[in-house]
Coordinates of C-alpha atoms and ligand atoms in Angstrom, one line a residue:
M1 CA 116.4 111.5 100.9
S2 CA 113.3 111.7 102.6
K3 CA 111.2 109.6 105.5
I4 CA 107.4 109.4 103.9
L5 CA 104.5 107.6 105.8
I6 CA 102.3 107.1 103.5
T7 CA 98.4 105.1 104.4
G8 CA 97.0 102.9 102.2
G9 CA 100.2 102.7 99.9
A10 CA 98.8 99.5 98.4
G11 CA 95.8 101.0 96.7
Y12 CA 95.2 102.5 93.4
I13 CA 97.0 105.9 93.6
G14 CA 99.6 104.5 96.8
S15 CA 100.9 101.4 94.9
M16 CA 102.4 104.1 92.2
L17 CA 103.4 106.5 95.0
C18 CA 105.6 104.2 96.7
T19 CA 106.9 102.5 93.7
K20 CA 108.4 106.0 92.4
L21 CA 109.3 107.4 95.8
L22 CA 111.3 104.3 96.5
E23 CA 113.1 104.6 92.8
K24 CA 113.9 107.6 93.6
G25 CA 115.8 106.7 97.1
H26 CA 113.4 107.9 99.6
V27 CA 112.5 105.8 102.8
V28 CA 108.9 104.8 102.6
T29 CA 106.8 103.3 105.4
T30 CA 103.3 102.5 104.7
V31 CA 100.3 101.3 106.5
D32 CA 97.6 98.9 104.7
L33 CA 95.4 96.4 105.9
L34 CA 95.7 95.2 102.1
K35 CA 91.9 95.0 101.5
Y36 CA 91.7 94.1 97.5
N37 CA 95.2 93.4 96.1
K38 CA 97.7 91.3 98.2
G39 CA 100.3 91.6 95.7
S40 CA 100.5 95.2 94.9
L41 CA 103.3 95.8 96.5
N42 CA 105.5 92.3 95.9
H43 CA 107.5 94.7 93.7
L44 CA 109.1 96.7 96.5
Y45 CA 109.6 94.4 99.1
F46 CA 113.1 94.1 97.7
Y47 CA 114.1 97.6 98.6
K48 CA 115.3 98.0 101.9
N49 CA 114.1 101.5 102.8
F50 CA 110.8 100.2 102.2
K51 CA 108.4 98.8 104.9
L52 CA 104.6 97.2 104.8
I53 CA 103.0 97.3 108.1
C54 CA 99.6 95.4 107.2
D55 CA 97.6 97.1 110.1
D56 CA 94.8 99.2 110.6
I57 CA 95.0 103.0 110.1
R58 CA 92.7 103.6 113.3
K59 CA 94.8 102.9 115.6
V60 CA 96.2 105.8 117.1
S61 CA 99.4 104.5 119.6
L62 CA 100.1 102.6 116.2
M63 CA 100.1 105.7 114.1
K64 CA 101.5 108.2 117.0
K65 CA 104.5 106.0 117.3
L66 CA 105.3 106.1 113.2
V67 CA 103.9 110.3 113.0
R68 CA 106.8 110.9 114.9
Q69 CA 109.2 109.0 113.2
H70 CA 108.3 110.4 109.8
E71 CA 108.8 113.5 108.4
F72 CA 106.0 113.3 105.7
I73 CA 102.9 112.1 105.8
I74 CA 100.3 111.2 103.4
P75 CA 97.2 109.5 104.4
L76 CA 95.7 107.7 101.1
A77 CA 94.1 105.3 103.6
A78 CA 90.3 105.5 103.3
L79 CA 87.1 103.8 101.9
V80 CA 86.9 105.2 98.4
G81 CA 83.6 106.0 95.8
A82 CA 80.0 106.3 96.9
P83 CA 78.5 102.9 96.7
L84 CA 81.3 101.5 99.0
C85 CA 80.8 104.4 101.8
E86 CA 77.0 104.2 101.1
K87 CA 77.8 100.0 102.0
Y88 CA 80.2 100.5 104.8
K89 CA 78.6 103.8 106.5
K90 CA 80.5 103.3 110.4
E91 CA 83.6 102.1 108.6
A92 CA 83.5 104.7 106.0
I93 CA 83.0 107.5 108.6
S94 CA 85.6 105.8 111.1
T95 CA 88.8 105.0 108.6
N96 CA 87.7 108.5 106.0
L97 CA 87.3 111.1 108.7
K98 CA 87.9 110.1 112.1
S99 CA 91.1 109.1 111.4
I100 CA 91.9 112.3 109.8
K101 CA 91.0 113.7 112.9
D102 CA 93.3 111.6 115.2
L103 CA 96.1 112.9 113.1
C104 CA 95.2 116.4 113.4
N105 CA 96.1 115.8 116.9
L106 CA 99.5 113.6 116.5
V107 CA 101.1 115.9 113.8
T108 CA 103.5 118.3 115.3
K109 CA 105.2 120.9 113.8
K110 CA 108.5 119.0 112.1
N111 CA 105.5 116.4 109.9
K112 CA 104.6 118.0 106.6
V113 CA 101.1 116.8 105.6
I114 CA 100.0 116.2 101.6
Y115 CA 96.1 115.3 101.4
L116 CA 94.3 114.2 98.5
T117 CA 90.8 114.5 98.1
T118 CA 88.3 114.7 95.3
N119 CA 86.8 117.4 93.7
S120 CA 83.8 115.5 92.8
G121 CA 81.4 118.2 95.1
Y122 CA 82.0 121.0 92.7
G123 CA 79.5 121.9 90.0
I124 CA 76.2 119.5 91.7
G125 CA 73.8 120.0 89.4
E126 CA 74.9 123.2 87.8
K127 CA 75.5 122.5 83.7
D128 CA 78.6 124.0 82.4
K129 CA 79.6 125.4 85.8
Y130 CA 83.5 126.7 85.9
C131 CA 85.0 126.3 88.9
D132 CA 88.4 127.0 90.9
E133 CA 89.5 126.8 94.5
N134 CA 86.9 129.0 95.8
S135 CA 83.8 127.9 94.3
P136 CA 81.8 126.1 96.5
L137 CA 82.1 122.3 97.5
K138 CA 78.7 121.0 98.2
P139 CA 79.0 117.1 98.0
I140 CA 75.9 114.6 97.9
S141 CA 77.5 111.1 98.6
L142 CA 78.8 110.8 102.1
Y143 CA 82.3 109.6 100.7
G144 CA 82.6 113.5 99.3
K145 CA 81.4 114.1 102.7
T146 CA 83.8 112.5 104.6
K147 CA 86.6 113.7 102.4
C148 CA 85.4 117.5 102.1
D149 CA 85.2 117.2 105.9
G150 CA 88.6 115.7 106.3
E151 CA 90.5 118.5 104.1
D152 CA 88.2 121.4 106.1
L153 CA 90.2 119.5 109.7
V154 CA 93.4 119.6 108.0
R155 CA 93.4 122.7 106.8
K156 CA 92.2 124.0 110.2
Y157 CA 94.5 122.4 112.2
I158 CA 97.7 120.7 110.6
R159 CA 100.2 123.9 110.1
N160 CA 102.1 122.0 107.5
H161 CA 99.9 120.8 105.1
V162 CA 99.0 120.8 101.0
C163 CA 96.0 119.4 100.4
F164 CA 94.9 118.6 96.2
R165 CA 91.2 118.3 94.8
L166 CA 92.0 115.5 92.2
A167 CA 90.3 115.2 89.4
T168 CA 88.9 111.5 88.2
V169 CA 92.2 109.3 88.0
F170 CA 93.0 107.0 84.9
G171 CA 95.3 104.6 83.8
H172 CA 97.4 101.6 84.8
S173 CA 98.0 100.3 88.6
Y174 CA 99.3 97.9 90.4
R175 CA 96.4 97.6 92.4
M176 CA 94.1 99.0 89.1
R177 CA 90.7 100.3 89.7
S178 CA 88.3 99.6 87.0
D179 CA 85.3 101.9 88.5
L180 CA 87.0 105.3 87.5
L181 CA 85.0 106.7 84.7
V182 CA 87.9 106.4 82.2
N183 CA 88.9 103.1 83.1
N184 CA 85.3 102.1 83.6
F185 CA 84.2 103.0 79.9
V186 CA 87.8 101.6 78.3
S187 CA 87.0 98.3 80.3
T188 CA 83.4 97.9 79.3
A189 CA 84.3 98.9 75.8
I190 CA 87.0 95.5 75.3
K191 CA 84.2 93.5 77.0
K192 CA 81.4 94.0 75.7
K193 CA 82.2 96.0 72.4
K194 CA 78.9 98.6 73.4
L195 CA 79.2 101.7 75.4
T196 CA 75.8 103.5 76.7
L197 CA 75.7 106.3 77.6
F198 CA 73.2 108.9 79.4
E199 CA 73.5 112.6 79.5
P200 CA 76.6 112.2 77.5
H201 CA 77.3 116.1 77.3
F202 CA 77.8 116.2 81.0
R203 CA 82.0 117.4 81.0
R204 CA 84.7 116.1 83.9
N205 CA 87.7 117.2 84.1
F206 CA 90.8 114.0 84.3
I207 CA 94.2 112.6 85.2
H208 CA 96.8 110.0 85.0
V209 CA 97.6 108.3 88.0
R210 CA 101.7 109.4 87.4
D211 CA 100.5 112.9 87.0
V212 CA 99.2 113.0 90.6
V213 CA 102.7 111.2 91.6
N214 CA 104.6 113.5 89.7
A215 CA 102.6 116.5 91.6
V216 CA 102.9 114.6 95.3
I217 CA 106.8 114.8 94.2
F218 CA 106.7 118.2 93.2
T219 CA 105.0 118.9 96.4
M220 CA 107.5 117.3 98.7
K221 CA 110.3 119.4 96.6
N222 CA 108.6 122.7 97.1
F223 CA 106.8 122.4 100.5
N224 CA 107.4 125.6 101.5
R225 CA 106.1 127.4 98.7
L226 CA 102.7 125.3 98.2
K227 CA 102.0 125.1 102.1
K228 CA 98.6 126.3 103.6
N229 CA 96.9 126.0 100.4
V230 CA 94.4 124.1 98.8
Y231 CA 94.7 123.4 94.7
N232 CA 92.9 121.4 92.0
L233 CA 94.9 118.7 90.9
G234 CA 93.6 117.5 86.8
L235 CA 94.7 117.5 83.5
S236 CA 93.7 121.0 82.1
S237 CA 93.2 119.8 78.3
A238 CA 91.0 117.4 79.9
N239 CA 88.1 119.0 80.6
I240 CA 86.0 117.0 78.5
S241 CA 82.4 115.2 78.1
K242 CA 81.2 111.8 78.1
I243 CA 80.5 111.9 74.4
M244 CA 84.2 113.3 73.7
L245 CA 85.9 110.8 75.8
A246 CA 83.6 107.5 74.4
R247 CA 84.6 108.8 71.0
K248 CA 88.8 109.2 71.7
I249 CA 88.3 105.3 72.7
Q250 CA 86.0 104.7 69.7
K251 CA 89.2 106.4 68.1
Q252 CA 91.6 103.5 69.3
Y253 CA 89.4 100.9 69.4
K254 CA 87.4 101.0 66.4
R255 CA 84.9 98.0 67.3
L256 CA 83.7 100.3 69.7
K257 CA 79.8 100.9 69.3
I258 CA 78.5 103.8 71.3
K259 CA 74.8 104.3 72.1
I260 CA 73.3 107.2 73.3
V261 CA 70.5 106.9 75.7
T262 CA 67.7 109.6 76.7
N263 CA 65.3 108.6 78.6
R264 CA 68.0 107.6 82.0
K265 CA 69.5 110.4 84.2
D266 CA 72.9 110.5 85.4
P267 CA 73.4 109.8 89.5
D268 CA 76.2 112.0 89.7
K269 CA 75.4 115.2 88.8
R270 CA 79.0 116.6 88.0
D271 CA 78.8 118.6 84.8
Y272 CA 81.6 121.3 85.3
F273 CA 84.8 123.0 84.0
V274 CA 87.5 123.0 86.3
S275 CA 90.7 125.4 86.6
N276 CA 94.0 123.8 87.6
K277 CA 95.7 127.3 86.9
K278 CA 96.2 127.8 90.6
I279 CA 98.7 124.8 90.4
E280 CA 100.3 125.4 87.1
K281 CA 101.2 128.8 88.2
K282 CA 103.2 127.4 91.3
G283 CA 105.3 125.3 88.4
F284 CA 103.1 122.0 88.2
K285 CA 101.4 121.1 85.3
A286 CA 99.6 117.4 84.8
Q287 CA 101.4 115.9 81.2
I288 CA 99.9 112.6 80.5
S289 CA 97.1 113.0 77.6
L290 CA 93.7 111.1 77.5
D291 CA 94.8 109.2 74.5
E292 CA 98.2 108.0 76.0
G293 CA 96.1 106.5 79.4
I294 CA 93.7 105.0 76.9
S295 CA 95.8 103.5 74.6
E296 CA 97.8 101.9 77.9
L297 CA 94.5 101.1 79.3
I298 CA 93.5 98.9 75.9
Q299 CA 96.8 96.8 76.2
V300 CA 96.3 96.2 79.4
F301 CA 92.2 95.0 79.5
L302 CA 93.0 93.4 76.2
N303 CA 95.5 91.3 77.3
D304 CA 94.5 90.8 81.2
K305 CA 91.0 90.1 81.8
E306 CA 91.1 89.8 85.3
K307 CA 91.9 93.3 85.4
I308 CA 88.2 94.1 84.7
I309 CA 86.7 92.6 87.7
N310 CA 88.9 93.3 90.7
N311 CA 87.8 96.9 92.1
Y312 CA 86.4 96.6 95.5
Ligands
NAD401 N1 91.7 107.7 92.6 C1 90.7 108.7 92.9 O1 90.3 109.0 91.8 C2 90.7 109.4 93.5 C3 90.4 110.9 93.5 C4 90.1 111.8 94.6 C5 91.1 111.6 95.6 N2 90.8 110.0 95.7 C6 91.6 109.9 97.2 O2 92.9 109.2 97.2 C7 93.3 108.0 98.4 C8 93.2 107.3 98.0 O3 92.7 106.3 96.2 P1 92.9 105.2 95.9 O4 91.8 105.3 94.4 O5 93.9 105.0 95.8 O6 92.1 104.1 96.1 P2 92.1 102.8 97.2 O7 90.8 102.3 97.4 O8 92.9 102.0 95.9 O9 93.2 102.3 98.3 C9 92.7 102.4 99.5 C10 93.8 101.7 100.4 O10 93.3 102.4 101.9 C11 93.8 101.2 102.4 N3 92.6 100.8 103.8 C12 91.6 100.7 103.6 N4 90.9 100.9 104.9 C13 92.4 100.7 105.8 C14 92.3 101.3 107.2 N5 91.6 101.2 108.0 N6 93.7 100.9 107.6 C15 94.8 100.5 106.5 N7 94.5 100.4 105.4 C16 93.4 100.8 104.9 C17 93.1 99.9 101.4 O11 93.4 98.6 101.9 C18 93.6 100.2 100.0 O12 94.4 99.7 99.8 C19 92.1 108.3 99.3 O13 92.2 108.8 100.3 C20 91.0 108.9 98.1 O14 89.9 110.0 98.5 C21 91.3 108.9 95.4

């Protein structure tokens, strides 16, 4: 049993992670402002070893006390996604970057930090680029930049760290996000029965949110073997193009019409294959297929229309 501090535990990844860790008997504390979904942790108050502190991670005195009391630190709280960070620039920098700078000063050699960032800075504008952990990260959005700089700080100043560069996450969570590409395509398919694609051959890599949780649990168990390193984290069979993804959805949701538009550009310039070999060689392989995730999401969006709109 470990003592784990998760910031942003009420979020898309955090609410699934807190749930699994508590089921496994760990002691979990989370700090979250409950910005989006006030109920995503309701099912966890039953556990005696769960504590939610509804507060701001930017309060250094609060974080100092909590970091001392916990072995594992998983800092998830952030303003997530390019549009949100563009809208609230100052808050994005203080939440995504300044808080990580502060964390670097607070952790000791007793702490173990697992940091999640995005792989979205790979392969910008480079068609069919094949990326591993040595490929340069060149994020273009403020979101990408804050996360990339956060990773640099963690790797430089935190002795016991493991960093993951995540593929685009999909699947259902207690705090749902329908802005993520697979979730968005399925929710649009259900709502409009039509998907309009531009630059349909751009490739991406994907991973189910439960596989992200499983990777964190694997990391906790194998920390010493994995530490002081950065790993790509994605489903290796899911390096696929937008059109392939749309067809997979159409296979399960026959009413869907796919329209290709040739005169528009995708502002997101990612077009890449991502290698997940480094983490796979250490013994972790993402397992949940896109087809399983699509099937789950179709049920979610068909039966609960509110899930489609509750992002930010
Ligand atoms: N979901 C993805 O596809 C993905 C991919 C790569 C990396 N990540 C990283 O994983 C982490 C979690 O992402 P997510 O998708 O769960 O996002 P999310 O928006 O669902 O969750 C973020 C949580 O942080 C909380 N929060 C924000 N500012 C706070 C503050 N100042 N104090 C306390 N709480 C605050 C919010 O209330 C929210 O519950 C982020 O660091 C993100 O960069 C996510």
